[in-house]
Structures are given as C-alpha cells and as structure tokens.
Tab-separated table of C-alpha atoms in Angstrom:
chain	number	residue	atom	x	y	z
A	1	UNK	CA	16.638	23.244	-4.498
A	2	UNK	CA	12.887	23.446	-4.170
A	3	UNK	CA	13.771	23.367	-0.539
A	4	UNK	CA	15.466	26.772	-0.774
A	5	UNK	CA	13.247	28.354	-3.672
A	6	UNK	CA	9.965	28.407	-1.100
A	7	UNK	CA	11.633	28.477	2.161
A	8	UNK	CA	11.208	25.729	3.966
A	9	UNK	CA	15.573	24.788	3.833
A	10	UNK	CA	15.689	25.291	7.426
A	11	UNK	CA	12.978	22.892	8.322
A	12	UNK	CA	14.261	20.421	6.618
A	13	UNK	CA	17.609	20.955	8.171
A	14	UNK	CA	16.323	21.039	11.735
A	15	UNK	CA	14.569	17.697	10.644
A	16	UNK	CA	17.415	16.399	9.026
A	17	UNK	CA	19.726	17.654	12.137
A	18	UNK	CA	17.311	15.671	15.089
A	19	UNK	CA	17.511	12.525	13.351
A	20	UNK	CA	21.115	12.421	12.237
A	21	UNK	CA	21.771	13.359	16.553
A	22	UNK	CA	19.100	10.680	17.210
A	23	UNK	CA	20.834	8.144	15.086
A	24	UNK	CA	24.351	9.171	16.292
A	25	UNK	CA	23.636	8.736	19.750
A	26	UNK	CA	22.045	4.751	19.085
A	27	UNK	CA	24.982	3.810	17.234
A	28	UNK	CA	26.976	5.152	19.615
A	29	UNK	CA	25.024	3.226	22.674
A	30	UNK	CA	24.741	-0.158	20.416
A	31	UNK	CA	28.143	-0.397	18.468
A	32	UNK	CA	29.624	-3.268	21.237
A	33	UNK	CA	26.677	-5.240	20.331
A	34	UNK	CA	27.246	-7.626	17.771
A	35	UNK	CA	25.151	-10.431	17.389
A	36	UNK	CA	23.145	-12.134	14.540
A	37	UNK	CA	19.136	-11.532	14.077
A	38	UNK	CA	16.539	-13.936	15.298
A	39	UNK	CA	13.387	-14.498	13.676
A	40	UNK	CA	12.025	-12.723	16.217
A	41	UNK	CA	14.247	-9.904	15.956
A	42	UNK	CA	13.257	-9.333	11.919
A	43	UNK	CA	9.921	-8.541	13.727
A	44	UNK	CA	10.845	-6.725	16.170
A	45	UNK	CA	13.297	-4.612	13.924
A	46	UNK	CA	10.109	-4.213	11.244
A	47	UNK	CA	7.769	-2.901	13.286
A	48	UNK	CA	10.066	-0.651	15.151
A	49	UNK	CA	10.800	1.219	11.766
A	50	UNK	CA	7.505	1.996	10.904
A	51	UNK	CA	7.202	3.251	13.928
A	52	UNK	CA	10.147	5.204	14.341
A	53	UNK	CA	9.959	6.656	10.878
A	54	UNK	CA	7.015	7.253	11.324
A	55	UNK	CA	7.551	9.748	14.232
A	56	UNK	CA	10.742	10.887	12.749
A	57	UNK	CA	8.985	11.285	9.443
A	58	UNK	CA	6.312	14.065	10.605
A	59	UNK	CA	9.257	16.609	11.878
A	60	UNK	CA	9.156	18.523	8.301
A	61	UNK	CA	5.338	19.139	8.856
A	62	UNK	CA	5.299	20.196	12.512
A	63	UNK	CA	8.021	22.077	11.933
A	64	UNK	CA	6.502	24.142	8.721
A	65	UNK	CA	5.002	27.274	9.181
A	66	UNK	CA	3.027	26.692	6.316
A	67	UNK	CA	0.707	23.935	7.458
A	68	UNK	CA	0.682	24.403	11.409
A	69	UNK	CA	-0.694	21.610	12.304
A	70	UNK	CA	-0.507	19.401	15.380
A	71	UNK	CA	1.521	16.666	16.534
A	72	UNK	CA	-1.058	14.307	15.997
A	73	UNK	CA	-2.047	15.364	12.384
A	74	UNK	CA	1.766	15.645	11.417
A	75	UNK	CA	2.238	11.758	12.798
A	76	UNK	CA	-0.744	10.921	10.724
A	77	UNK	CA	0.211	12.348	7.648
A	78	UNK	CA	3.661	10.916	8.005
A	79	UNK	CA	2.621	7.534	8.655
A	80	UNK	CA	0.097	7.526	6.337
A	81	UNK	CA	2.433	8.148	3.795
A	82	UNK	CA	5.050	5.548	4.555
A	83	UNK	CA	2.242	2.980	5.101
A	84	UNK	CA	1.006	4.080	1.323
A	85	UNK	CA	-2.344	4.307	2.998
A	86	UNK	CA	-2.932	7.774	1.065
A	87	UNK	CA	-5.176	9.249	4.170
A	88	UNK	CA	-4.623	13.246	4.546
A	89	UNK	CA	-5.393	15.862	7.336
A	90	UNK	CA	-4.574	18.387	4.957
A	91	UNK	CA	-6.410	20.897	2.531
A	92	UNK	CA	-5.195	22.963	0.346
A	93	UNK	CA	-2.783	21.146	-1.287
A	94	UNK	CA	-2.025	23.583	-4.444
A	95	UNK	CA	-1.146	26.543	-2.487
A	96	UNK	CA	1.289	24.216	-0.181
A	97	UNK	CA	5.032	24.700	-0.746
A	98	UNK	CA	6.483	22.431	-3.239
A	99	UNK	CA	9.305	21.224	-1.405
A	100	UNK	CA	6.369	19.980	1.238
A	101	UNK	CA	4.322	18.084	-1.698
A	102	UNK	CA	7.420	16.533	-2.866
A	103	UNK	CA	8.322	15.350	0.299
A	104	UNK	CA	4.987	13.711	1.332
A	105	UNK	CA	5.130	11.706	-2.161
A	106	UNK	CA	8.948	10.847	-1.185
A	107	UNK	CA	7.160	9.248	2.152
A	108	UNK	CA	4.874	7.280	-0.165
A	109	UNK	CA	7.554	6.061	-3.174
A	110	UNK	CA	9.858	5.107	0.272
A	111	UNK	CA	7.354	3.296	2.170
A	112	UNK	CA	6.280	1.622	-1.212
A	113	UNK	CA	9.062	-0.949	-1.151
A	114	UNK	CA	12.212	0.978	-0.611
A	115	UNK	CA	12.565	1.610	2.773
A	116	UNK	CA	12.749	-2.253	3.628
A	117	UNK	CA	14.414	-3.450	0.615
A	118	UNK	CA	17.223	-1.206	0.862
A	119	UNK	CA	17.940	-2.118	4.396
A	120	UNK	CA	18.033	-5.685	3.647
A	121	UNK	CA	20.266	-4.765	0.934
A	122	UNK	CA	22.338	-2.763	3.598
A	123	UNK	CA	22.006	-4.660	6.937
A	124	UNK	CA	24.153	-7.367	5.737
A	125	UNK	CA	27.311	-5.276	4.769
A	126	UNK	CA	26.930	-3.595	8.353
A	127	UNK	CA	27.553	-7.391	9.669
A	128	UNK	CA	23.247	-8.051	10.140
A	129	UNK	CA	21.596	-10.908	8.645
A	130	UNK	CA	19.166	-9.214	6.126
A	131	UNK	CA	17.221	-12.447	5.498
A	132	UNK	CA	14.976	-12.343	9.015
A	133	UNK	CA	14.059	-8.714	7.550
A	134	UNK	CA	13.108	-9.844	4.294
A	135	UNK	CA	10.461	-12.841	5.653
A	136	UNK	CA	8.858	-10.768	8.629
A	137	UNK	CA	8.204	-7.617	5.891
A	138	UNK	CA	7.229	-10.079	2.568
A	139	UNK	CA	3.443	-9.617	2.211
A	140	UNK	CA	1.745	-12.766	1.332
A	141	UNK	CA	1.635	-16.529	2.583
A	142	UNK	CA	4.588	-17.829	0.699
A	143	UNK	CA	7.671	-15.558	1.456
A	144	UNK	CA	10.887	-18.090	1.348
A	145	UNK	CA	11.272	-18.148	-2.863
A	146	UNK	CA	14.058	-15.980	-3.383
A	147	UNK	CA	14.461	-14.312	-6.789
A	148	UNK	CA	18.462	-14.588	-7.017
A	149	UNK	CA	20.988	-16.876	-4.908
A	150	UNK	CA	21.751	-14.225	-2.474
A	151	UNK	CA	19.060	-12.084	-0.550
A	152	UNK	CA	21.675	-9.258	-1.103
A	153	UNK	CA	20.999	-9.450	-5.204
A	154	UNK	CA	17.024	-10.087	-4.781
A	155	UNK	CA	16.769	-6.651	-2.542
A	156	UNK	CA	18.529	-5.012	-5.263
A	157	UNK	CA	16.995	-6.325	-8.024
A	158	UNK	CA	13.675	-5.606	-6.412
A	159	UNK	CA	14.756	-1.754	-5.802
A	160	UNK	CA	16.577	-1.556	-9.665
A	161	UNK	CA	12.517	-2.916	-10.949
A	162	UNK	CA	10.600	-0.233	-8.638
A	163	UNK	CA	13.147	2.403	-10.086
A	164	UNK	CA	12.693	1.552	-13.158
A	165	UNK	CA	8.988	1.104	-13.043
A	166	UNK	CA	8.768	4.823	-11.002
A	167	UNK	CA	10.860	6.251	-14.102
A	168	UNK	CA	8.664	4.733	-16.875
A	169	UNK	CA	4.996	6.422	-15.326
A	170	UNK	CA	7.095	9.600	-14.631
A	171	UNK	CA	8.231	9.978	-18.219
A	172	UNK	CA	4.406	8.856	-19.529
A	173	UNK	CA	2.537	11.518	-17.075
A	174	UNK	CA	5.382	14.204	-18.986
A	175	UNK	CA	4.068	12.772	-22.204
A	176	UNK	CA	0.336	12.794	-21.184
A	177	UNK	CA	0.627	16.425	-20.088
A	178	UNK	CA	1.883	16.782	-16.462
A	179	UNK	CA	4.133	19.466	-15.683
A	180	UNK	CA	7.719	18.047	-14.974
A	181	UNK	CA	7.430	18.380	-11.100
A	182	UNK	CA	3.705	16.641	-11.109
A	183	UNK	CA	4.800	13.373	-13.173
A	184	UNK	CA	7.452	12.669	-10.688
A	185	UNK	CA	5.544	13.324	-7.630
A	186	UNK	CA	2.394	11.271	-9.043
A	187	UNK	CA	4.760	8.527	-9.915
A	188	UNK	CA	5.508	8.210	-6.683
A	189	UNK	CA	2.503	7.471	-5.354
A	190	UNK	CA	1.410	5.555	-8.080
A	191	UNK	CA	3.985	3.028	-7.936
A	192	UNK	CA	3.801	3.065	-4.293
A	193	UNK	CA	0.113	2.356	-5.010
A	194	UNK	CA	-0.114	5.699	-2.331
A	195	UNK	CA	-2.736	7.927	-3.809
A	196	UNK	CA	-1.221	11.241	-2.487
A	197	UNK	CA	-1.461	13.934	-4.639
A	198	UNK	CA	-0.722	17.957	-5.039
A	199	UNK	CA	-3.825	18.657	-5.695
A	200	UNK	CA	-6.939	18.679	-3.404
A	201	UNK	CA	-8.895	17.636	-6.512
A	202	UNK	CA	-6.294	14.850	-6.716
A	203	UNK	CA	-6.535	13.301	-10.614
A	204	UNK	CA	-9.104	14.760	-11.280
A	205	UNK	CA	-7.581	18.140	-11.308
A	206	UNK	CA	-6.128	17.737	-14.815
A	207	UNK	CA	-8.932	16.415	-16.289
A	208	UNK	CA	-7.627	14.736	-18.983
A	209	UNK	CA	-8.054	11.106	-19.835
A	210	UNK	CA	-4.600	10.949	-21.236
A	211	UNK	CA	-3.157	10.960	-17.614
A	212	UNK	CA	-6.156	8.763	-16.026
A	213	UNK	CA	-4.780	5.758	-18.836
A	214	UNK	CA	-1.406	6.250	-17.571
A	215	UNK	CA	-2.494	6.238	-13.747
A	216	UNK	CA	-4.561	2.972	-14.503
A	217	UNK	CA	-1.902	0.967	-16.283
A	218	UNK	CA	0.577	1.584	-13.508
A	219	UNK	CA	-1.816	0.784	-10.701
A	220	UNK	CA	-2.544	-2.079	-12.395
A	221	UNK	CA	0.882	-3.089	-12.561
A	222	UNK	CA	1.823	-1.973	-9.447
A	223	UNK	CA	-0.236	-4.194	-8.122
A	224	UNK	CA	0.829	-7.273	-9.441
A	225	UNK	CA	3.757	-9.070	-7.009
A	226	UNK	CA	7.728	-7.507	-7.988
A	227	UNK	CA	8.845	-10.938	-8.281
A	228	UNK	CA	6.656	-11.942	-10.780
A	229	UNK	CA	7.620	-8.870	-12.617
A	230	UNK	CA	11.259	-10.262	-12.083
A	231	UNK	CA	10.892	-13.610	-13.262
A	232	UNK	CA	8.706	-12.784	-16.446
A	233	UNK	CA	11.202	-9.699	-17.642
A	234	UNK	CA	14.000	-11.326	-16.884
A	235	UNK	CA	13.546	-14.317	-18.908
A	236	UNK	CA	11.618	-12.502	-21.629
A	237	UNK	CA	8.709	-14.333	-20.828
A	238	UNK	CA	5.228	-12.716	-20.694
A	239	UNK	CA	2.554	-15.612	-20.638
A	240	UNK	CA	4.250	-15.978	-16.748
A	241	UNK	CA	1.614	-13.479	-15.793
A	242	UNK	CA	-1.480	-15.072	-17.339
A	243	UNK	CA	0.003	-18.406	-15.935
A	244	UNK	CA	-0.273	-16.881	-12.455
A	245	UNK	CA	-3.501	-17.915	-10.687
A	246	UNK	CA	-3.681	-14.923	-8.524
A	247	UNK	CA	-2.871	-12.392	-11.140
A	248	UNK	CA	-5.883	-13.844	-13.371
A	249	UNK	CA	-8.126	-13.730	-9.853
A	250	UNK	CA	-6.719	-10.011	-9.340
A	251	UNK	CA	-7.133	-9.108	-12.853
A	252	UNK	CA	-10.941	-10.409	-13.006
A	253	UNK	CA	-11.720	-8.427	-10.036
A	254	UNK	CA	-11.158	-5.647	-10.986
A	255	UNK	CA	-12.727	-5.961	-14.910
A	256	UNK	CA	-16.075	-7.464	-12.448
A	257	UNK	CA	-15.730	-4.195	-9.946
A	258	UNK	CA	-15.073	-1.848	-13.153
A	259	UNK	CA	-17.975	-3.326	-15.169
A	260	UNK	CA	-20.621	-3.286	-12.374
A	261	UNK	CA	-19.566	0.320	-11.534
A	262	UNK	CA	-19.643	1.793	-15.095
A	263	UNK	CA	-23.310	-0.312	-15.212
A	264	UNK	CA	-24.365	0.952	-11.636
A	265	UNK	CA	-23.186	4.490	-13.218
A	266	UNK	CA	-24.957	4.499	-16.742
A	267	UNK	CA	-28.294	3.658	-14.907
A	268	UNK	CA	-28.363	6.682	-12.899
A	269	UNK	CA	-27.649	9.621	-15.113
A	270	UNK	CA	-26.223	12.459	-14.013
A	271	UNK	CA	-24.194	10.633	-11.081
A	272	UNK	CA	-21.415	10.991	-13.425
A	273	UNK	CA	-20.753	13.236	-16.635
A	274	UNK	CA	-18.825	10.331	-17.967
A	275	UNK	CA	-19.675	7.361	-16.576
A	276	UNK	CA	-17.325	4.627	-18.495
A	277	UNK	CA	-14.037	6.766	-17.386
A	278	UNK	CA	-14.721	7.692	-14.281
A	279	UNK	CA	-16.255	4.365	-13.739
A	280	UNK	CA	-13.079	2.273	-14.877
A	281	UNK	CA	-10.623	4.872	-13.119
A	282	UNK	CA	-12.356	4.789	-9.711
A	283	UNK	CA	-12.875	0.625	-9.776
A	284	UNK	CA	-9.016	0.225	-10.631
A	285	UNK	CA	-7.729	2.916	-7.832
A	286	UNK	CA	-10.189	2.008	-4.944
A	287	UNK	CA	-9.473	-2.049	-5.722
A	288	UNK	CA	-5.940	-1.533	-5.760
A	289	UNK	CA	-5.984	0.302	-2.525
A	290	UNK	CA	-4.419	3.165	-4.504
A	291	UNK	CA	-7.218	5.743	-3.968
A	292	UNK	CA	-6.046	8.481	-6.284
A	293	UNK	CA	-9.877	9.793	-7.410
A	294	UNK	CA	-11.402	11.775	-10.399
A	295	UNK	CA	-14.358	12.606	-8.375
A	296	UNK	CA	-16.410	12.298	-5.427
A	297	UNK	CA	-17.466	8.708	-5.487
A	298	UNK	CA	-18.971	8.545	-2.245
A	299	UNK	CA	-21.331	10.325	-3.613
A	300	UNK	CA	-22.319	8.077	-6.073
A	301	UNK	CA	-25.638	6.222	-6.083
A	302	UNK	CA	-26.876	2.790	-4.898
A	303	UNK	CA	-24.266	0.138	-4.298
A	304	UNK	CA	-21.166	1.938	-6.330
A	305	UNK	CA	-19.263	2.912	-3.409
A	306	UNK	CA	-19.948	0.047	-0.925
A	307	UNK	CA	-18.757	-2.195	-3.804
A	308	UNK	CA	-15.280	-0.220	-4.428
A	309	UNK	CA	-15.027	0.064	-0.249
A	310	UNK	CA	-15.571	-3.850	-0.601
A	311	UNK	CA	-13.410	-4.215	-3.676
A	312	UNK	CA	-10.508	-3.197	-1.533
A	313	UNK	CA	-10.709	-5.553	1.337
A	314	UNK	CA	-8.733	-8.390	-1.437
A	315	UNK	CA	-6.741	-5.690	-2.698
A	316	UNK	CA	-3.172	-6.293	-4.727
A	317	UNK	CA	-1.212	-9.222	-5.257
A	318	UNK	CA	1.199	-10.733	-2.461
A	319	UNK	CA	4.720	-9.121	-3.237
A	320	UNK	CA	3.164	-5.948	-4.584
A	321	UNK	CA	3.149	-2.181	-3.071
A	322	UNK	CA	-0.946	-2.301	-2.665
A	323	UNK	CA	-3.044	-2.811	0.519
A	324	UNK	CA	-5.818	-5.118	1.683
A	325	UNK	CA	-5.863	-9.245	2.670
A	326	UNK	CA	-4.311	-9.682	-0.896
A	327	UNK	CA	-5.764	-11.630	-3.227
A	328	UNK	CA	-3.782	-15.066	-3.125
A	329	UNK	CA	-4.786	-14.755	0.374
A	330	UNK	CA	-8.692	-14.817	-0.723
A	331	UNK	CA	-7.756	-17.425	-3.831
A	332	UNK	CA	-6.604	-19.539	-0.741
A	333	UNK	CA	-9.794	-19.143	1.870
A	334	UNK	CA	-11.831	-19.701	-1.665
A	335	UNK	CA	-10.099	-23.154	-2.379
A	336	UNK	CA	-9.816	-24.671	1.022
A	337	UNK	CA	-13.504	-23.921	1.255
A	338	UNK	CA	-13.874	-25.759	-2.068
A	339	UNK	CA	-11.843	-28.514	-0.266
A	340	UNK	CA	-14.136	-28.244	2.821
A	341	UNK	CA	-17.377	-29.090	0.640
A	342	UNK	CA	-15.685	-32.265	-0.940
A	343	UNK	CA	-14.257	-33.561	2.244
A	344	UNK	CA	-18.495	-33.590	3.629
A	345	UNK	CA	-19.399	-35.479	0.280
A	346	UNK	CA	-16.503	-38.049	0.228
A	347	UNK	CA	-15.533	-37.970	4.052
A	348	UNK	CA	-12.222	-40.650	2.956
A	349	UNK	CA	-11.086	-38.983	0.244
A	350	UNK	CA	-7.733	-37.008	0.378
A	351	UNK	CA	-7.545	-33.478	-1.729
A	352	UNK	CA	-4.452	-31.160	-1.585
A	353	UNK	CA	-4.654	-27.249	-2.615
A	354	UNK	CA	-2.799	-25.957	-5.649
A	355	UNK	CA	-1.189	-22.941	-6.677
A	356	UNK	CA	-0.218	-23.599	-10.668
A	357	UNK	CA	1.567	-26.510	-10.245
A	358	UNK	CA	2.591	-26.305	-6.977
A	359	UNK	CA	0.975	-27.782	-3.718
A	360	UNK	CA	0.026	-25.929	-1.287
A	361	UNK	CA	1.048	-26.924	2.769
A	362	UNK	CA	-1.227	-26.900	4.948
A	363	UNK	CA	0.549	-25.414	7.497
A	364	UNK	CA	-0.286	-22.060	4.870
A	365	UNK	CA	-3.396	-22.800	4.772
A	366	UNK	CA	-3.877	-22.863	8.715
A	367	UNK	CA	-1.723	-19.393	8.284
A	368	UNK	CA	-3.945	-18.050	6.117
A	369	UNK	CA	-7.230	-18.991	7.899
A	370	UNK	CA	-5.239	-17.152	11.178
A	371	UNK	CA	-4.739	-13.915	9.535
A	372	UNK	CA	-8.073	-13.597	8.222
A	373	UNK	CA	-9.389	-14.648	11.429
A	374	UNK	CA	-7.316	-12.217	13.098
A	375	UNK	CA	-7.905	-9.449	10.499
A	376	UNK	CA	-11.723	-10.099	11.140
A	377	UNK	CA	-11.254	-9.480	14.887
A	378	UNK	CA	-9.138	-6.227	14.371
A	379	UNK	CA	-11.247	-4.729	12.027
A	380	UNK	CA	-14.609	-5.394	14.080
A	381	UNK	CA	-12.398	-4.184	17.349
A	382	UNK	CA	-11.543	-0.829	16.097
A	383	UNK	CA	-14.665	0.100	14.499
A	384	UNK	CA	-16.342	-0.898	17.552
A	385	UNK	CA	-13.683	1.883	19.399
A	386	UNK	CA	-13.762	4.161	17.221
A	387	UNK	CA	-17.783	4.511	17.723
A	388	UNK	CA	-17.270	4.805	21.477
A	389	UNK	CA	-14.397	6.900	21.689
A	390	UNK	CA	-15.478	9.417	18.770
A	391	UNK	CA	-19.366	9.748	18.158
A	392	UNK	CA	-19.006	8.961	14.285
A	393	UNK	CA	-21.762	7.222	12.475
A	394	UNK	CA	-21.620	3.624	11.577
A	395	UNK	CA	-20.786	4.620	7.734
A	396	UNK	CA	-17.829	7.281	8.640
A	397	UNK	CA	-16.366	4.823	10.845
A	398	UNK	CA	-16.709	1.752	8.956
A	399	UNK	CA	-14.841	3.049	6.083
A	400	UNK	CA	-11.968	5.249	8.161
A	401	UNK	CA	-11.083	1.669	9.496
A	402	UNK	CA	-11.476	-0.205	6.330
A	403	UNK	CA	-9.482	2.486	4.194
A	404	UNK	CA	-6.916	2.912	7.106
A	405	UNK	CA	-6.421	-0.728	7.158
A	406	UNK	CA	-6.243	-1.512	4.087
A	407	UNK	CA	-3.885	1.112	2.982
A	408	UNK	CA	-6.525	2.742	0.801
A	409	UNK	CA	-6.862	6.064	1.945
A	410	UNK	CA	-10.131	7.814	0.833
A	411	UNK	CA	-13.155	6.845	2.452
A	412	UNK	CA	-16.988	7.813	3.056
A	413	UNK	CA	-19.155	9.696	4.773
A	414	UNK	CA	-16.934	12.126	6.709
A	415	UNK	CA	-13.665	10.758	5.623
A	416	UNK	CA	-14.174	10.586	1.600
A	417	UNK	CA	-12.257	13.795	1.145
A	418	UNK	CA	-10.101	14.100	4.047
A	419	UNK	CA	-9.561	13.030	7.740
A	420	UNK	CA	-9.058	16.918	9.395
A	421	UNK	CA	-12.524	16.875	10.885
A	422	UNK	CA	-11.612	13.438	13.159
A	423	UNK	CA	-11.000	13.780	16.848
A	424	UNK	CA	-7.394	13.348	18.339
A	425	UNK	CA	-8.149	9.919	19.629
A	426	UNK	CA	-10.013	8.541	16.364
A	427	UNK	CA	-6.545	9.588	14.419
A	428	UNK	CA	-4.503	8.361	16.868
A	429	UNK	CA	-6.705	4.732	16.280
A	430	UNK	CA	-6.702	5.432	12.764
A	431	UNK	CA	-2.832	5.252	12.661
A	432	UNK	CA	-2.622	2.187	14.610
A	433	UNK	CA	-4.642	0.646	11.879
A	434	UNK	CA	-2.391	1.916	8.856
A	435	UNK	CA	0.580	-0.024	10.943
A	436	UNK	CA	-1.105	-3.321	11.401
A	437	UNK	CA	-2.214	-3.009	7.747
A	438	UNK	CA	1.549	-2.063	6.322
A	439	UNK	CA	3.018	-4.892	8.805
A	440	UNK	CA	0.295	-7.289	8.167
C-alpha cells in the first residue's frame, strides 16, 4: 500500500521479480539433490545467506529513483541492515519515501532473528536437517541447549517471542507519542537491536523522554538471550534472570557505562542540555550495539565517547539480537584468568569454571580464548587496511571498524553521523566486517 501511495510499486516488483527468477532457476538446477546437511554445510549455508541477501537485499535501493545511489552504497545499506549493524550511506531520511524507510527497518527486524529462525523452522519440512543451521548461526559459546524437544518447536517459539516482543514496543512508542507508521518501524530496529531510523536526527527527533524510556527498556531487553526470555515466561518465573550470571554482568555494565557517562556529562556543562537523559539513553544504545542516538555524542567531552565505543566491544547477551564479543564471552576470558592466577599460587591444585551451577568444559573455554584471539587479529587487520587503502585518521577508522564489527552502527570522527563520505574500497571493507560480526 505504501508501496503504491509514493511510487516506488514497480521497484519493488522488479526486485521482487529478479529474485523470485533467481530462486526459480536454483531450485530448478538443485531439486535431484537430496542429501542431509553436514556440519560443515550449516556453515556454509549461513554464510552464503548473508551474503546472498545481502546482494539481493540492495535491489529496492539501486533501483529507486529517489536515492540514486551506487552499487556499493545500496550493498552497504542492505547488509548493514540485515547484519543489524545500523551503519547508513544515506541522508535525508524524512523526505525519503515511506515505503523505502519501511523497508530498510524490515531488513533490520529480519536480520534480527527471523531470517535464520524461520528457515530452521522451514528447512526441515523441505526434507533439510534444520539443526546444523541452528548451531553454526547460535551466537555464544554454549549453543546445543534446546528450548523444546524438537528444533522445529524452539525456532518457532523463538520467532512467536520476537513477535510478540516487536508488537509490545510498537504499541508503547503509539502510546508514548509516535505516529502509527514510526512505532512500527522503530520497533523494528529496536528489537533487532538495529538502530535505523526515519529520521536523520534518529531519536532524537521527537524529543520526548516518553519514547527514549520505551527505546531503553526494549534495548535492554533485547539484549538479554531469547531463551532465557523463554524459560523465565514460560514457567512464570522471573528471578531466572537475576539468577543468570551473564545477565547480572550485562546489566552492571551498562548501570557502570550509564553512571560514568551522566558523571563525565554533569562535569562539563553545556556538553549536554540534559545530561542524566541523554547520558542514560546514549550508555544503554551504544552498549547494546543498538546505536539509535539523541544527539551527537562524539562530540562529547573527555573520555564519554571512547568509553561507549569501548562499552560496545562486550555488547549483548549470547542468544540475543545485539552485537559485540557478548558478554558471557568476556564473563568467561574474566574467570579463566581468575583460574590462571590460582593455578601460579597453588601449581597442584585443580579448579573448574562455573556458569550458575553448571561447569564449564574446557574445550569452551579453549573456544572462547580462539575467538577472542581471532577477533583481536581481525579487528587490528582491518583497521590497519583501512588506513592504507583509504587515508582516514586513526580515530575515523578505529571506530568504522569497531562499530561495523560489532554491529553498532554510529561511530566517530567521520563516521558518527553517517558513512557517505567513505571511499568505495573502505565500504566495501566495512561490509566485510558487518558479516564476520553477524556470523561471528
């Protein structure tokens, strides 16, 4: 409908034809094959669809005469928003066609959790094993506790809970004073933990505090892990969030990051004209890889913005639609550090790594200690190419890789409003890096 109200039916319809022909033609090529998934094959089969829809994905925006942009800024901004990351080429958002706005916060609420969930939920009545999907795309170091019996019932249960969730913050941005169209779009990203907005101003175009609570108690639970969101509502039990040791760790980081902000804020008056909103808002967005904003914080003084950049890096919970390492990721370099230090003052003593109640293998622990390491690597890799290959300064291309990578979106220096004035190849880098950090 808003497709046909501002014009842009037949570019969605040319977009819509290519891939249906596309899609067609594979089945067509593959339908004698009929074989069960490896392990490998989940990975394969993941990666390929971020890719893939990724490409596919940025046909409505080279195709619109209202943006004309190029390829490579139409990949980005498609693959930015399936990867959540948030990162735009464009400006001038609120003059855009609505049907185009709509459609880039579909890309994030899809990406979010949908796109894989819903296969896995599909695959296995088109005769493919869904659960190879469901362990290559399951952020976080332990992937193999299934919700329900059958990995059919978790993927739905997991896609009923997002809906539901997406719903809920649509119907309390109505309440808090969005117009219809806005509250569903920002739910989308919100949920998604995207940070896309219509707006160029993004949150802080409505300027209302009403809708900066709502935003910040859906991040918030956004980025807590879906199957602890299962567990507790479906057995009516809420202490099974307080009783999780990485939602405590994710919780106190970001009342530390929100408190030291809002302090960091208050000292330097007239950085902000309200320092304890804006403060809280931009702590629980940037550490939640969301990266919705209500103003300019790379503009802030002293240590504020390094500290949110920084703040991001743990990001969300395992399970959940945020960015980053993840926090039970850092709860787990934290403790077998701990475990390091008391193995060098009793050298024969034997000490195992808990999780609650649970003990932790070691064989995560070497896992974990291989992504970071690896993680480490790529990040120091990229900004190291994206110096060479773009002449950015050290700031503007620290945080492009750190926001790209982490799914957070908004950055600083060049890249804290938007990433139009990046060269070809620095984009083209930059979406590499909002892959690895979806597919982690």
């Amino acid at each position: 409908g808003w497709a046909q109200a501002d014009g842009t039916a037949e570019v969605f319809g040319q977009a819509f034809a290519a891939t249906s022909i596309s899609g067609v033609i594979l089945s067509l090529l593959t339908r004698r094959v009929n074989s069960e998934l490896q392990i490998r094959d989940g990975f394969f089969v993941t990666a390929a669809f971020w890719i893939v829809l990724g490409l596919y994905g940025s046909l409505p925006f080279l195709l619109s005469d209202a943006l004309e942009v190029s390829i490579v800024d139409a990949i980005f901004e498609s693959v930015s928003g399936l990867t959540t990351t948030g990162a735009t080429v464009l400006a001038g958002l609120d003059s855009l066609p609505q049907s185009i706005l709509l459609y880039r916060q579909l890309l994030q609420w899809l990406g979010g959790i949908g796109i894989i969930v819903l296969a896995v939920a599909v695959l296995p009545m088109l005769g493919i094993g869904g659960m190879q999907l469901y362990r290559a795309e399951s952020p976080g170091p332990v992937k193999d506790n299934k919700l329900t019996p059958r990995i059919t019932e978790t993927a739905k249960a997991l896609w009923y809970l997002y809906l539901g969730f997406t719903i809920l913050c649509a119907g309390a941005y109505w309440a808090a004073g969005m117009s219809l169209f806005d509250a569903i779009c920002h739910s989308f990203s919100t949920v998604a933990i995207g940070g896309f907005s219509t707006h160029d101003a993004s949150i802080g175009h409505f300027q209302s505090p009403a809708i900066e609570t709502v935003a910040i108690v859906f991040m918030v639970l956004a980025g807590i892990n879906f199957a602890l969101h299962f567990l507790a509502w479906n057995r009516r039990e809420p202490k099974l969030y307080w009783a999780d040791r990485e939602v405590r760790l994710y919780l106190t980081i970001l009342a530390v990051v929100a408190v030291v902000v809002c302090f960091i804020l208050i000292e330097h008056p007239g950085a902000s004209d309200s320092p304890i909103r804006d403060g809280i808002f931009q702590a629980v967005s940037v550490a939640t890889t969301t990266g919705f904003t209500t103003s300019d914080f790379s503009l802030w003084p002293s240590a504020a913005p390094g500290l949110l950049l920084f703040a991001a890096f743990a990001g969300g919970c395992a399970g959940s639609t945020a960015g980053g390492i993840k926090v039970v990721r850092v709860l787990l370099i934290y403790l077998q550090g701990m475990r390091e230090i008391r193995r060098l003052i009793h050298p024969n003593g034997v000490f195992t790594i808990k999780l609650g109640l649970q003990r932790v293998p070691d064989r995560v622990v070497d896992a974990v200690w291989g992504f970071f390491s690896v993680y480490v690597i790529v990040f120091l890799t990229m900004v190291s190419l994206i110096m060479v290959i773009a002449p950015l300064d050290f700031t503007t291309a620290f945080s492009a890789v750190a926001a790209c990578l982490n799914n957070l979106g908004p950055g600083l220096g060049d890249v804290a409003l938007n990433y139009a004035s990046l060269p070809a190849q620095a984009k083209w880098l930059l979406i590499v890096a909002m892959m690895l950090g979806r597919l982690e």
